[in-house]
Coordinates of C-alpha atoms in Angstrom, one line a residue:
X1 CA -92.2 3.2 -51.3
X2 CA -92.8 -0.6 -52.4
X3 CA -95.7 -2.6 -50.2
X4 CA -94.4 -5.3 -48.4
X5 CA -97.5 -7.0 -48.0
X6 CA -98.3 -10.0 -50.0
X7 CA -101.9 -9.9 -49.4
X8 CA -104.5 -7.6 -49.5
X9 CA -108.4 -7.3 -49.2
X10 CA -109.7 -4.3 -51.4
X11 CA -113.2 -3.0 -50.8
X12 CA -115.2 -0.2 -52.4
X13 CA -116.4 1.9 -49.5
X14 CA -119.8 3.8 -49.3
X15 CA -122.1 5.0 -46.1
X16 CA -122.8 1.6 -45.4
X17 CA -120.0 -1.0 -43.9
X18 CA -122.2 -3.7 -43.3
X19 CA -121.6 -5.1 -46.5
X20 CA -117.3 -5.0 -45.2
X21 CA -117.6 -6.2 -41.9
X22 CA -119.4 -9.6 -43.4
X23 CA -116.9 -10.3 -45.9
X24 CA -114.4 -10.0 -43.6
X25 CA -116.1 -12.5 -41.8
X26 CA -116.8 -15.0 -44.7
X27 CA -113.0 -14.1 -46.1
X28 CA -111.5 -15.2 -42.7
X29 CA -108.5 -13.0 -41.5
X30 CA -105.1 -14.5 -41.1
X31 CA -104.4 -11.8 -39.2
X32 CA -101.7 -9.7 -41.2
X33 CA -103.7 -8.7 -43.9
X34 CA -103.6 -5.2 -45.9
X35 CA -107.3 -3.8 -46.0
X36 CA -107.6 -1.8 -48.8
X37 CA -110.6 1.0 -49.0
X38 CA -111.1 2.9 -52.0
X39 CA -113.4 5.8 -51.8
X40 CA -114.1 9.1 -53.8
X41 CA -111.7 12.0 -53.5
X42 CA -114.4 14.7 -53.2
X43 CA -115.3 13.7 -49.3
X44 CA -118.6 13.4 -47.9
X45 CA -120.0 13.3 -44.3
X46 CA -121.3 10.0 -44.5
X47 CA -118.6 8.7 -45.9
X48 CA -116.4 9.9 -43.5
X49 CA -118.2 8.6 -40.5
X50 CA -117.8 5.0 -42.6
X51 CA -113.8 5.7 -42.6
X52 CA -114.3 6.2 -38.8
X53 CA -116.4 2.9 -38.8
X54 CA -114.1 0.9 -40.1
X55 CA -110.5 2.5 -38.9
X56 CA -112.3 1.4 -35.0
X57 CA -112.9 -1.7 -36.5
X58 CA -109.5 -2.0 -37.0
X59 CA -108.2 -0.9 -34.0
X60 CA -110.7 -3.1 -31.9
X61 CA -109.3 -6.2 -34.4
X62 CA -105.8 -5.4 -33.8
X63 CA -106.4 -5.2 -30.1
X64 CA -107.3 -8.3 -29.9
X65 CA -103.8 -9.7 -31.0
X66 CA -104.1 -8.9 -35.1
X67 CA -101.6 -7.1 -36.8
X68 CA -103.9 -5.7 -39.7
X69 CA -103.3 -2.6 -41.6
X70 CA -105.6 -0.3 -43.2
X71 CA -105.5 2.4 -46.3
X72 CA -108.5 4.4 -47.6
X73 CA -107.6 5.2 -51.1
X74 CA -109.0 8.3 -52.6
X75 CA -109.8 8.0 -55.7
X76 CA -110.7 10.9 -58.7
X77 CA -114.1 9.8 -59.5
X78 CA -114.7 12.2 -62.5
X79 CA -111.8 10.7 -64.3
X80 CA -112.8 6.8 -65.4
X81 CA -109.2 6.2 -66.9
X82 CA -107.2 8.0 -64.2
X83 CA -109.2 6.0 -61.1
X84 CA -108.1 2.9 -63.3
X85 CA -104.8 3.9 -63.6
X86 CA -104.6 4.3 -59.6
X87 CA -105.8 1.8 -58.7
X88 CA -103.9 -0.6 -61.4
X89 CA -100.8 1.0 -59.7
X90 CA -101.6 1.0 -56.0
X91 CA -102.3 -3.2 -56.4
X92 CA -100.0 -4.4 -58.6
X93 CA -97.1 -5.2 -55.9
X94 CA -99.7 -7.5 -54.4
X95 CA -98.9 -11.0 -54.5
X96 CA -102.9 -11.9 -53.9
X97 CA -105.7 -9.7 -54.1
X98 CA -109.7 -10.6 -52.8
X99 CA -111.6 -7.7 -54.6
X100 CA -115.4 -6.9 -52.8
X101 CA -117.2 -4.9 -55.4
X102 CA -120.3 -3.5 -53.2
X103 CA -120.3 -0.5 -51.9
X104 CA -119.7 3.0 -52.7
X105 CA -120.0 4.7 -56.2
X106 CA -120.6 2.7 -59.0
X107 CA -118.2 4.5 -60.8
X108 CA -115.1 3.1 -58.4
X109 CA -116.4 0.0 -59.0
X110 CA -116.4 -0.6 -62.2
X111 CA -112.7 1.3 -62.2
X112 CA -111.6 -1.6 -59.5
X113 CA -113.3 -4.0 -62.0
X114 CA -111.3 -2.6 -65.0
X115 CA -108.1 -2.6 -62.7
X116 CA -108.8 -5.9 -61.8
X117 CA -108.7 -7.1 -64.7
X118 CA -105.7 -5.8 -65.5
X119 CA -104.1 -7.6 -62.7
X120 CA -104.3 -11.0 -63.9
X121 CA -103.6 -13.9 -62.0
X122 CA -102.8 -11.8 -58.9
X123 CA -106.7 -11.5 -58.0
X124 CA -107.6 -14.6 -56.3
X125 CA -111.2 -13.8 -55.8
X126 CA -113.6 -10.7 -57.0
X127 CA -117.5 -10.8 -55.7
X128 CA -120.1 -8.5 -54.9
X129 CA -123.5 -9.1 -53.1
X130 CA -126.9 -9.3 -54.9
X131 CA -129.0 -6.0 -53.4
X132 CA -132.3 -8.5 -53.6
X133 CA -131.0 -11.4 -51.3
X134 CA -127.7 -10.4 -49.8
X135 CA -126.0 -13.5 -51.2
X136 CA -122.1 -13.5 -52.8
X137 CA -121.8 -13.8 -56.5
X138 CA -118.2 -14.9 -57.3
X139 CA -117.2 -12.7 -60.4
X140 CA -115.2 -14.8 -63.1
X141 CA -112.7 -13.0 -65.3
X142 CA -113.9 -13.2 -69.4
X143 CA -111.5 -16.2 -71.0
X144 CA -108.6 -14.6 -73.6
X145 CA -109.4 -14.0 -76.9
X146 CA -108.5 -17.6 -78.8
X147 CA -106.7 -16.7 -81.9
X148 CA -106.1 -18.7 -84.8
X149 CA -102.2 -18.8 -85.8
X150 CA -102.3 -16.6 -88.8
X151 CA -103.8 -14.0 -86.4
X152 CA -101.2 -14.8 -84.0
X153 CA -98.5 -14.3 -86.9
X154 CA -100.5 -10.6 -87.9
X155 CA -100.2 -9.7 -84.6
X156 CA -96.3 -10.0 -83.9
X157 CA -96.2 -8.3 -87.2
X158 CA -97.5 -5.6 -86.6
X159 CA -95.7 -5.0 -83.5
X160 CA -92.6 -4.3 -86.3
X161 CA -94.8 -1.9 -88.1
X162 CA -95.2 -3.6 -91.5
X163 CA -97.3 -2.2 -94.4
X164 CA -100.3 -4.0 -95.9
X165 CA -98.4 -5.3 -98.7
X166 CA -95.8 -6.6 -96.2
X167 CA -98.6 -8.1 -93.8
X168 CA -100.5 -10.1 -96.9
X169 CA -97.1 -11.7 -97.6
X170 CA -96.3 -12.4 -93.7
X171 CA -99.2 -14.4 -93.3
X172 CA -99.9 -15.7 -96.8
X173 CA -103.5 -14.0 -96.9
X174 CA -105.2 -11.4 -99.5
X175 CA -105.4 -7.9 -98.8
X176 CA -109.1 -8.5 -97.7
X177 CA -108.6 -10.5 -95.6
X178 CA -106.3 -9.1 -93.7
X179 CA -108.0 -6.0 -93.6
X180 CA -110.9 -8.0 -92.0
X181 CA -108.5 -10.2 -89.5
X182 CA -107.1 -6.7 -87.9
X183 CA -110.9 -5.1 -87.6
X184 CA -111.4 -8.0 -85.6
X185 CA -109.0 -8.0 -84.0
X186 CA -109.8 -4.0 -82.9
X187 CA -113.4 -5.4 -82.1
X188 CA -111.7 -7.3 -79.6
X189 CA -109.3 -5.2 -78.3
X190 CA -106.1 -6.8 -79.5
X191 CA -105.3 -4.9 -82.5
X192 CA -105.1 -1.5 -84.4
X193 CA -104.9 -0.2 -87.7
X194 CA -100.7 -0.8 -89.3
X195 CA -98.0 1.3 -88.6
X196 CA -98.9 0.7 -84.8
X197 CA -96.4 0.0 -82.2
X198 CA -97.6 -2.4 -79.4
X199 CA -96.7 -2.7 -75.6
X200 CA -97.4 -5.3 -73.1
X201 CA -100.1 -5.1 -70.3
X202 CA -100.7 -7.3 -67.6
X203 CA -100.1 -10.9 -70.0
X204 CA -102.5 -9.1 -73.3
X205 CA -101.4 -7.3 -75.8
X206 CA -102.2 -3.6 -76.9
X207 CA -101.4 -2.2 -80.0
X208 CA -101.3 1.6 -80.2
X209 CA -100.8 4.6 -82.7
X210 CA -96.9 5.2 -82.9
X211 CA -96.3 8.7 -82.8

């Protein structure tokens, strides 16, 4: 089933929920908002009691004339890729997303981080609080790989799986050099090795071995 909801506040949830309750506060509710809670899939007592805290929190919200929904997300914690792949999943029919990256295991975090990125333009804020001082550092997404045109041009070729030969003559470059243009391209993620096939992700481009 598709979410509805346009908006949605996604937190990483651990024993504590101080760390929730003041973002809420700082975020300001509209009162319609989707709160998202992503926690481990192997429960723990303390962790439970914090899905209690925060499902009262809820109620005691709602009772007061909001109309907010709330979803713990368990997560597979011993799989990095497959908690990425959740969570890219669960968030993507989001029109807006304000990620809190605090609690919980550091693990989910950097999975939400990772997802986040992925997301693109449909986060509209990621932060996380500063265990020394308690204050909110706003987390910036890393700019896009600037490439020069001839790079540009290697790329799109090699999404129709030309050879070397074909790749030195595409971009009018020696076989050096384009041997060094697509290992630095892997270095930075956008590129593989020829005879790749490529698929788009969230606005970047991965190249991958075609089988």
């Amino acid at each position: 089933m598709v979410n509805k909801a346009s908006k949605a506040l996604v937190f990483t949830l651990g024993f504590d929920v101080t760390h929730v309750l003041t973002r809420l506060t700082e975020i300001g509710l509209e009162g319609k908002e989707r709160l998202i809670f992503i926690l481990p899939k192997n429960k723990k007592e303390r962790a439970e009691a914090s899905v209690t805290a925060m499902q009262a929190h809820i109620n005691a919200l709602n009772s007061r004339g909001f109309k907010l929904s709330g979803e713990f997300l368990r997560v597979e914690e011993h799989d990095f890729l497959k908690a990425v792949s959740e969570l890219y999943h669960k968030l993507e029919s989001f029109d807006e997303l304000y990620i809190e990256l605090s609690g919980g295991l550091r693990i989910l975090n950097l999975a939400l981080y990772t997802a986040s990125l992925l997301l693109g333009g449909k986060i509209r804020q990621m932060s996380t609080k500063l265990e020394t001082d308690g204050s909110t550092v706003t987390l910036t997404r890393p700019p896009p790989l600037i490439l020069k045109q001839y790079e540009k041009t290697l790329l799109e070729a090699l999404k129709q799986e030309k050879t070397i030969p074909e790749l030195t003559k595409e971009i009018k470059k020696s076989k050096t050099s384009v041997y060094r243009t697509l290992e630095k391209l892997e270095a930075n993620g956008s590129g593989s090795s020829p005879n790749t096939s490529s698929k788009i992700c969230s606005n970047r481009i991965w190249l991958t071995d075609s089988q």
